[in-house]
Short mmCIF file of C-alpha atoms and ligand atoms in Angstrom, two decimals:
data_model
loop_
_atom_site.label_atom_id
_atom_site.label_comp_id
_atom_site.label_asym_id
_atom_site.label_seq_id
_atom_site.Cartn_x
_atom_site.Cartn_y
_atom_site.Cartn_z
CA MET A 1 9.88 21.63 24.46
CA ARG A 2 6.31 20.69 25.43
CA LEU A 3 4.84 23.17 23.01
CA CYS A 4 7.00 21.78 20.26
CA ALA A 5 5.91 18.19 20.95
CA PHE A 6 2.28 19.30 20.89
CA ALA A 7 2.76 21.13 17.61
CA VAL A 8 4.21 18.01 16.02
CA SER A 9 1.45 15.70 17.19
CA PHE A 10 -1.16 18.21 16.11
CA ALA A 11 0.40 18.63 12.71
CA THR A 12 0.68 14.89 12.11
CA MET A 13 -3.07 14.62 12.61
CA LEU A 14 -3.90 16.32 9.32
CA ILE A 15 -5.85 13.14 8.62
CA GLN A 16 -7.59 11.01 11.24
CA GLN A 17 -6.31 7.65 12.34
CA GLN A 18 -8.06 4.73 13.98
CA LEU A 19 -5.71 2.36 15.72
CA PRO A 20 -5.07 -0.93 13.93
CA THR A 21 -6.06 -4.17 15.65
CA ILE A 22 -4.34 -7.55 15.59
CA ASP A 23 -6.44 -10.58 14.58
CA PRO A 24 -5.42 -14.24 14.80
CA ILE A 25 -5.60 -16.16 11.50
CA LYS A 26 -6.84 -19.74 11.22
CA LEU A 27 -4.40 -21.90 9.31
CA GLU A 28 -5.50 -24.58 6.86
CA VAL A 29 -2.47 -26.77 7.40
CA ASN A 30 -0.01 -26.26 10.21
CA THR A 31 2.60 -28.90 10.69
CA ASN A 32 5.13 -26.56 12.20
CA SER A 33 3.28 -24.95 15.14
CA VAL A 34 3.45 -21.54 13.52
CA ILE A 35 1.22 -18.67 14.64
CA VAL A 36 -0.04 -16.13 12.10
CA ASP A 37 -1.59 -12.85 13.21
CA MET A 38 -2.79 -10.03 11.01
CA LEU A 39 -2.10 -6.35 11.67
CA ARG A 40 -5.22 -4.61 10.42
CA ILE A 41 -3.91 -1.32 9.07
CA ASP A 42 -6.76 -1.54 6.58
CA LYS A 43 -8.76 -0.14 9.49
CA VAL A 44 -6.74 3.03 10.12
CA HIS A 45 -9.08 5.18 8.04
CA SER A 46 -12.30 4.54 6.15
CA GLN A 47 -10.93 5.79 2.83
CA VAL A 48 -7.22 6.51 3.22
CA SER A 49 -6.81 2.82 3.71
CA GLY A 50 -3.90 0.77 4.95
CA ASN A 51 -0.35 1.52 3.95
CA LYS A 52 -1.42 4.57 1.92
CA TRP A 53 -2.32 6.40 5.14
CA TYR A 54 1.23 5.98 6.43
CA LYS A 55 2.78 6.86 3.09
CA LEU A 56 0.76 10.04 2.70
CA LYS A 57 1.06 11.29 6.26
CA TYR A 58 4.41 13.14 6.04
CA ASN A 59 3.81 14.16 2.46
CA LEU A 60 0.70 16.06 3.54
CA LEU A 61 2.65 17.66 6.33
CA LYS A 62 5.44 18.73 4.00
CA ALA A 63 2.96 20.08 1.47
CA LYS A 64 1.32 22.17 4.22
CA GLU A 65 4.66 23.42 5.50
CA GLU A 66 5.67 24.46 2.01
CA GLY A 67 2.42 26.36 1.59
CA HIS A 68 0.91 24.21 -1.13
CA HIS A 69 -2.81 24.22 -1.86
CA THR A 70 -2.95 21.38 -4.37
CA LEU A 71 -1.70 17.78 -4.43
CA LEU A 72 -1.10 16.05 -7.75
CA THR A 73 -0.48 12.38 -8.25
CA PHE A 74 -0.63 9.57 -10.82
CA GLY A 75 -2.51 6.30 -10.97
CA GLY A 76 -4.38 3.70 -12.97
CA ALA A 77 -8.17 3.73 -13.17
CA PHE A 78 -8.59 1.37 -10.19
CA SER A 79 -5.78 2.72 -8.03
CA ASN A 80 -5.97 2.55 -4.23
CA HIS A 81 -3.46 5.38 -4.11
CA ILE A 82 -5.74 7.66 -6.16
CA ILE A 83 -8.63 7.13 -3.71
CA ALA A 84 -6.35 7.58 -0.71
CA THR A 85 -4.90 10.82 -2.08
CA ALA A 86 -8.33 12.21 -2.97
CA ALA A 87 -9.67 11.43 0.51
CA ALA A 88 -6.60 12.67 2.36
CA ALA A 89 -6.52 15.90 0.35
CA LYS A 90 -10.17 16.57 1.07
CA GLU A 91 -9.75 15.96 4.78
CA ALA A 92 -6.55 17.99 5.11
CA GLY A 93 -7.90 20.91 3.08
CA PHE A 94 -6.02 20.53 -0.22
CA LYS A 95 -7.31 20.48 -3.75
CA SER A 96 -6.28 17.35 -5.59
CA ILE A 97 -5.50 16.39 -9.16
CA GLY A 98 -5.26 12.80 -10.40
CA ILE A 99 -3.40 12.09 -13.63
CA ILE A 100 -5.05 8.89 -14.81
CA ARG A 101 -3.50 6.40 -17.22
CA GLY A 102 -5.53 5.79 -20.39
CA GLU A 103 -8.71 7.19 -21.85
CA GLU A 104 -11.74 8.27 -19.91
CA THR A 105 -14.48 5.63 -19.90
CA LEU A 106 -17.98 6.62 -18.96
CA PRO A 107 -19.72 5.91 -16.72
CA LEU A 108 -16.78 6.24 -14.36
CA ASN A 109 -15.78 3.07 -12.54
CA PRO A 110 -16.43 3.01 -8.75
CA THR A 111 -12.85 4.09 -7.92
CA LEU A 112 -12.80 7.15 -10.17
CA ARG A 113 -16.38 8.04 -9.34
CA LEU A 114 -15.49 8.15 -5.64
CA ALA A 115 -12.27 10.09 -6.29
CA SER A 116 -14.21 12.62 -8.34
CA PHE A 117 -16.95 12.78 -5.71
CA MET A 118 -14.29 13.64 -3.12
CA GLY A 119 -13.26 16.59 -5.25
CA MET A 120 -10.34 15.19 -7.20
CA ASP A 121 -9.85 16.76 -10.60
CA LEU A 122 -9.22 13.91 -13.06
CA HIS A 123 -6.98 14.33 -16.12
CA TYR A 124 -6.49 11.48 -18.55
CA VAL A 125 -3.24 10.92 -20.40
CA SER A 126 -2.33 8.33 -23.02
CA ARG A 127 -0.30 5.33 -21.96
CA SER A 128 2.78 6.68 -23.72
CA GLU A 129 2.46 10.07 -22.02
CA TYR A 130 1.88 8.32 -18.72
CA ARG A 131 5.27 6.63 -19.03
CA GLU A 132 6.81 10.11 -18.67
CA LYS A 133 5.36 10.41 -15.17
CA THR A 134 8.74 10.73 -13.48
CA SER A 135 10.38 13.09 -15.97
CA THR A 136 10.89 16.66 -14.73
CA GLU A 137 9.98 17.93 -18.17
CA PHE A 138 6.57 16.29 -18.08
CA ILE A 139 5.97 17.50 -14.52
CA SER A 140 6.73 21.08 -15.51
CA THR A 141 4.42 20.79 -18.54
CA LEU A 142 1.71 19.76 -16.10
CA GLU A 143 2.57 22.66 -13.83
CA HIS A 144 2.29 25.03 -16.76
CA LYS A 145 -1.12 23.64 -17.62
CA LEU A 146 -2.60 23.03 -14.18
CA GLY A 147 -0.82 25.45 -11.86
CA TYR A 148 1.54 24.94 -8.96
CA PHE A 149 1.20 21.67 -7.01
CA TYR A 150 2.86 19.30 -4.56
CA HIS A 151 3.83 16.22 -6.54
CA ILE A 152 3.33 12.77 -5.04
CA PRO A 153 4.72 10.01 -7.29
CA GLU A 154 2.62 7.13 -8.61
CA GLY A 155 1.97 4.65 -5.81
CA GLY A 156 2.96 7.32 -3.29
CA THR A 157 6.53 6.16 -2.71
CA ASN A 158 9.24 8.68 -1.87
CA GLN A 159 11.63 9.07 1.05
CA ILE A 160 9.17 10.64 3.46
CA ALA A 161 6.53 8.07 2.51
CA ILE A 162 8.99 5.42 3.66
CA ARG A 163 9.49 7.31 6.91
CA GLY A 164 5.71 7.10 7.40
CA ALA A 165 5.68 3.39 6.54
CA GLU A 166 8.25 2.75 9.29
CA GLU A 167 5.51 3.70 11.75
CA ILE A 168 3.37 0.71 10.72
CA LEU A 169 5.58 -1.29 13.10
CA THR A 170 6.26 -0.66 16.77
CA ASP A 171 9.15 -1.92 18.90
CA LYS A 172 6.72 -4.25 20.64
CA LEU A 173 5.66 -5.87 17.37
CA ILE A 174 9.26 -6.34 16.25
CA LYS A 175 10.05 -8.05 19.55
CA LYS A 176 7.04 -10.34 19.40
CA TYR A 177 7.10 -11.51 15.77
CA ASN A 178 9.85 -13.48 14.03
CA TYR A 179 8.50 -12.62 10.59
CA ILE A 180 6.75 -9.56 9.18
CA VAL A 181 5.05 -10.13 5.81
CA SER A 182 3.58 -7.54 3.44
CA ALA A 183 2.33 -7.27 -0.12
CA VAL A 184 4.63 -5.35 -2.47
CA GLY A 185 3.83 -2.90 -5.29
CA THR A 186 6.52 -0.21 -5.54
CA GLY A 187 8.44 -1.51 -2.52
CA GLY A 188 8.02 1.68 -0.48
CA THR A 189 6.07 0.02 2.30
CA LEU A 190 8.43 -2.96 2.45
CA THR A 191 11.43 -0.61 2.71
CA GLY A 192 9.79 1.13 5.67
CA LEU A 193 9.17 -2.21 7.39
CA ILE A 194 12.76 -3.38 6.80
CA SER A 195 14.13 -0.08 8.02
CA LYS A 196 12.09 -0.22 11.21
CA ALA A 197 12.68 -3.93 11.90
CA GLU A 198 16.46 -3.31 11.73
CA GLY A 199 17.24 -7.00 11.39
CA GLN A 200 15.32 -8.04 14.52
CA SER A 201 12.39 -9.61 12.68
CA GLU A 202 12.76 -11.06 9.21
CA VAL A 203 10.76 -9.08 6.65
CA ILE A 204 9.22 -10.86 3.66
CA GLY A 205 7.55 -9.11 0.75
CA ILE A 206 5.11 -10.92 -1.51
CA SER A 207 5.22 -9.26 -4.90
CA SER A 208 2.01 -8.62 -6.83
CA LEU A 209 4.06 -7.98 -9.96
CA LYS A 210 5.78 -10.29 -12.36
CA GLY A 211 9.54 -9.89 -12.69
CA ASP A 212 12.32 -9.70 -10.13
CA PHE A 213 13.19 -6.00 -10.30
CA LEU A 214 11.67 -5.28 -6.89
CA THR A 215 14.61 -6.61 -4.90
CA ASP A 216 16.86 -4.05 -6.60
CA GLU A 217 14.26 -1.35 -6.14
CA VAL A 218 14.09 -2.00 -2.38
CA LYS A 219 17.91 -2.11 -2.19
CA LYS A 220 17.99 1.31 -3.86
CA TRP A 221 15.53 2.77 -1.36
CA LEU A 222 17.44 1.23 1.56
CA ALA A 223 20.66 2.75 0.24
CA SER A 224 18.96 6.15 0.11
CA LEU A 225 18.33 5.76 3.86
CA GLN A 226 21.92 4.56 4.46
CA LYS A 227 20.44 1.20 5.46
CA GLU A 228 21.86 -1.07 2.78
CA HIS A 229 23.53 -3.09 5.56
CA LEU A 230 20.13 -4.58 6.48
CA THR A 231 19.87 -8.00 4.84
CA LYS A 232 17.25 -9.94 6.81
CA TRP A 233 14.59 -9.51 4.16
CA SER A 234 13.50 -10.88 0.80
CA VAL A 235 10.90 -10.42 -1.92
CA SER A 236 9.06 -13.50 -3.15
CA GLY A 237 8.08 -13.53 -6.79
CA LYS A 238 6.12 -16.77 -6.53
CA TYR A 239 2.64 -15.47 -5.85
CA HIS A 240 1.81 -12.86 -8.50
CA PHE A 241 -0.80 -15.09 -10.23
CA GLY A 242 0.20 -13.96 -13.70
CA GLY A 243 1.19 -10.39 -12.87
CA TYR A 244 -0.20 -7.11 -11.60
CA ALA A 245 -4.03 -7.09 -11.47
CA LYS A 246 -4.08 -10.63 -12.90
CA HIS A 247 -5.98 -13.36 -11.09
CA THR A 248 -6.94 -17.01 -11.28
CA ARG A 249 -10.02 -18.91 -10.06
CA GLU A 250 -7.86 -20.43 -7.38
CA LEU A 251 -6.97 -17.00 -5.99
CA ILE A 252 -10.61 -15.89 -5.95
CA ALA A 253 -11.69 -19.13 -4.25
CA PHE A 254 -8.96 -18.60 -1.67
CA ILE A 255 -10.11 -15.01 -0.95
CA ASN A 256 -13.75 -16.10 -0.57
CA ASN A 257 -12.81 -19.01 1.65
CA PHE A 258 -10.57 -16.79 3.79
CA LYS A 259 -13.53 -14.47 4.35
CA ILE A 260 -15.69 -17.39 5.50
CA GLU A 261 -12.97 -18.79 7.78
CA ASN A 262 -11.67 -15.57 9.27
CA GLY A 263 -14.32 -12.92 8.62
CA ILE A 264 -11.67 -10.74 6.97
CA SER A 265 -11.93 -9.40 3.42
CA LEU A 266 -8.85 -9.48 1.20
CA ASP A 267 -8.38 -7.63 -2.08
CA PRO A 268 -7.45 -9.49 -5.28
CA ILE A 269 -4.50 -7.24 -6.20
CA TYR A 270 -2.36 -7.28 -3.08
CA THR A 271 -3.52 -8.78 0.22
CA GLY A 272 -5.19 -11.86 -1.31
CA LYS A 273 -1.93 -12.81 -3.00
CA MET A 274 0.03 -12.13 0.18
CA MET A 275 -2.20 -14.32 2.35
CA TYR A 276 -2.19 -17.09 -0.25
CA GLY A 277 1.60 -16.91 -0.18
CA ILE A 278 1.72 -17.08 3.61
CA MET A 279 -0.57 -20.13 3.71
CA ASP A 280 1.57 -21.82 1.09
CA MET A 281 4.74 -21.00 3.00
CA VAL A 282 3.26 -22.38 6.24
CA ALA A 283 2.25 -25.58 4.45
CA ASN A 284 5.76 -25.90 2.99
CA ARG A 285 7.49 -25.20 6.30
CA LYS A 286 9.16 -22.02 5.11
CA PHE A 287 8.78 -20.47 8.55
CA THR A 288 10.82 -22.02 11.34
CA GLU A 289 9.03 -24.17 13.89
CA ASN A 290 7.10 -22.34 16.63
CA SER A 291 7.65 -18.98 15.00
CA LYS A 292 5.25 -16.05 15.04
CA VAL A 293 4.31 -14.40 11.76
CA LEU A 294 2.72 -10.97 11.42
CA ALA A 295 0.87 -10.39 8.14
CA ILE A 296 0.15 -6.75 7.33
CA HIS A 297 -3.33 -6.11 5.92
CA THR A 298 -2.41 -3.13 3.76
CA GLY A 299 -6.03 -2.39 2.72
CA GLY A 300 -7.12 -2.02 -0.88
CA LEU A 301 -10.68 -3.17 -0.28
CA GLN A 302 -12.10 -0.25 -2.29
CA GLY A 303 -10.96 -2.11 -5.41
CA ILE A 304 -13.27 -5.09 -4.92
CA GLU A 305 -16.38 -3.38 -6.29
CA GLY A 306 -14.66 -2.35 -9.50
CA PHE A 307 -13.06 -5.77 -9.82
CA ASN A 308 -16.42 -7.52 -9.50
CA ARG A 309 -18.01 -5.24 -12.10
CA ARG A 310 -15.25 -5.88 -14.54
CA PHE A 311 -15.16 -9.63 -14.17
CA GLY A 312 -18.71 -10.45 -13.08
CA LYS A 313 -19.30 -10.92 -9.36
CA LEU A 314 -16.49 -13.08 -8.07
CA ILE A 315 -15.53 -11.82 -4.63
CA TYR A 316 -18.13 -11.85 -1.86
C1 PLP B 1 -0.36 0.21 -2.73
C2 PLP B 1 -0.61 -1.05 -2.01
C3 PLP B 1 0.42 -1.96 -1.73
C4 PLP B 1 1.83 -1.76 -2.22
O1 PLP B 1 2.55 -0.83 -1.48
P1 PLP B 1 3.98 -0.35 -1.98
O2 PLP B 1 4.44 0.57 -0.93
O3 PLP B 1 3.76 0.38 -3.28
O4 PLP B 1 4.84 -1.53 -2.19
C5 PLP B 1 0.12 -3.09 -1.00
N1 PLP B 1 -1.14 -3.35 -0.60
C6 PLP B 1 -2.16 -2.51 -0.88
C7 PLP B 1 -3.52 -2.89 -0.44
C8 PLP B 1 -1.92 -1.34 -1.60
O5 PLP B 1 -2.95 -0.53 -1.88
#
């Protein structure tokens, strides 16, 4: 029994983890005596940042168990998941391949340069080919071309990724906080949070994408875990600022001001939008009086450099 427990804890440490901290957040307006704290999972690893650490953890383990030597995944040219996979693969002793959407542009942007520096083999596919990323036919074509690999889907979401994301929360956190709030991309992280919270805390996702398909997506993932009975959650589509990777001056000003006020950097794709949403919800009394809110800092800070280069320096 003891040996077994040791083996598990050893195996789950294929990649290092620093413990997250909890930081209090200053509120601009607070008419409802709400407290907002931030769970800093952006600090769990220097490169496998935030929620991607949790989502990759059991995938790495499974890949090792199945005797794989190579991880393959998909992403856009500025993807946090691409960086996280490249770094995790390097640390855990895998080769890695990134299938990147669109044409190669040289010089490489900071994200792809770092991924390549960490040993990731980059392959570019056209946008139309990229749309085939989930088809088994396309995957086997890739296997034919590139050799055998462990496939991690775009964004890193699959069932065992969700199992990892459940571990972002602890029983203590669920007891203490009335609300848990996270940014949403594929919905994998949010599903993990909902699954772990089990209706004790209310879980709110702030979507970075335009459109309201994410509620159905999360429902689908919950059903795959036999947890469709959990209903104390929602996805807000109010704070996408024009859609994925879109931004406004107001969002950038908010991110810069948040850094001055709290000393915490936010990224413009996910966590900036989430925090903006939380501040707006506090101001509009969307959280009940005297409640405690836990905002998850899911990371993504690697993207700031590339963002600033693309748009001229905007985020400090
Ligand atoms: C990928 C990512 C998300 C979205 O996570 P999903 O599990 O895909 O919903 C949120 N925040 C950051 C910083 C991310 O990199």
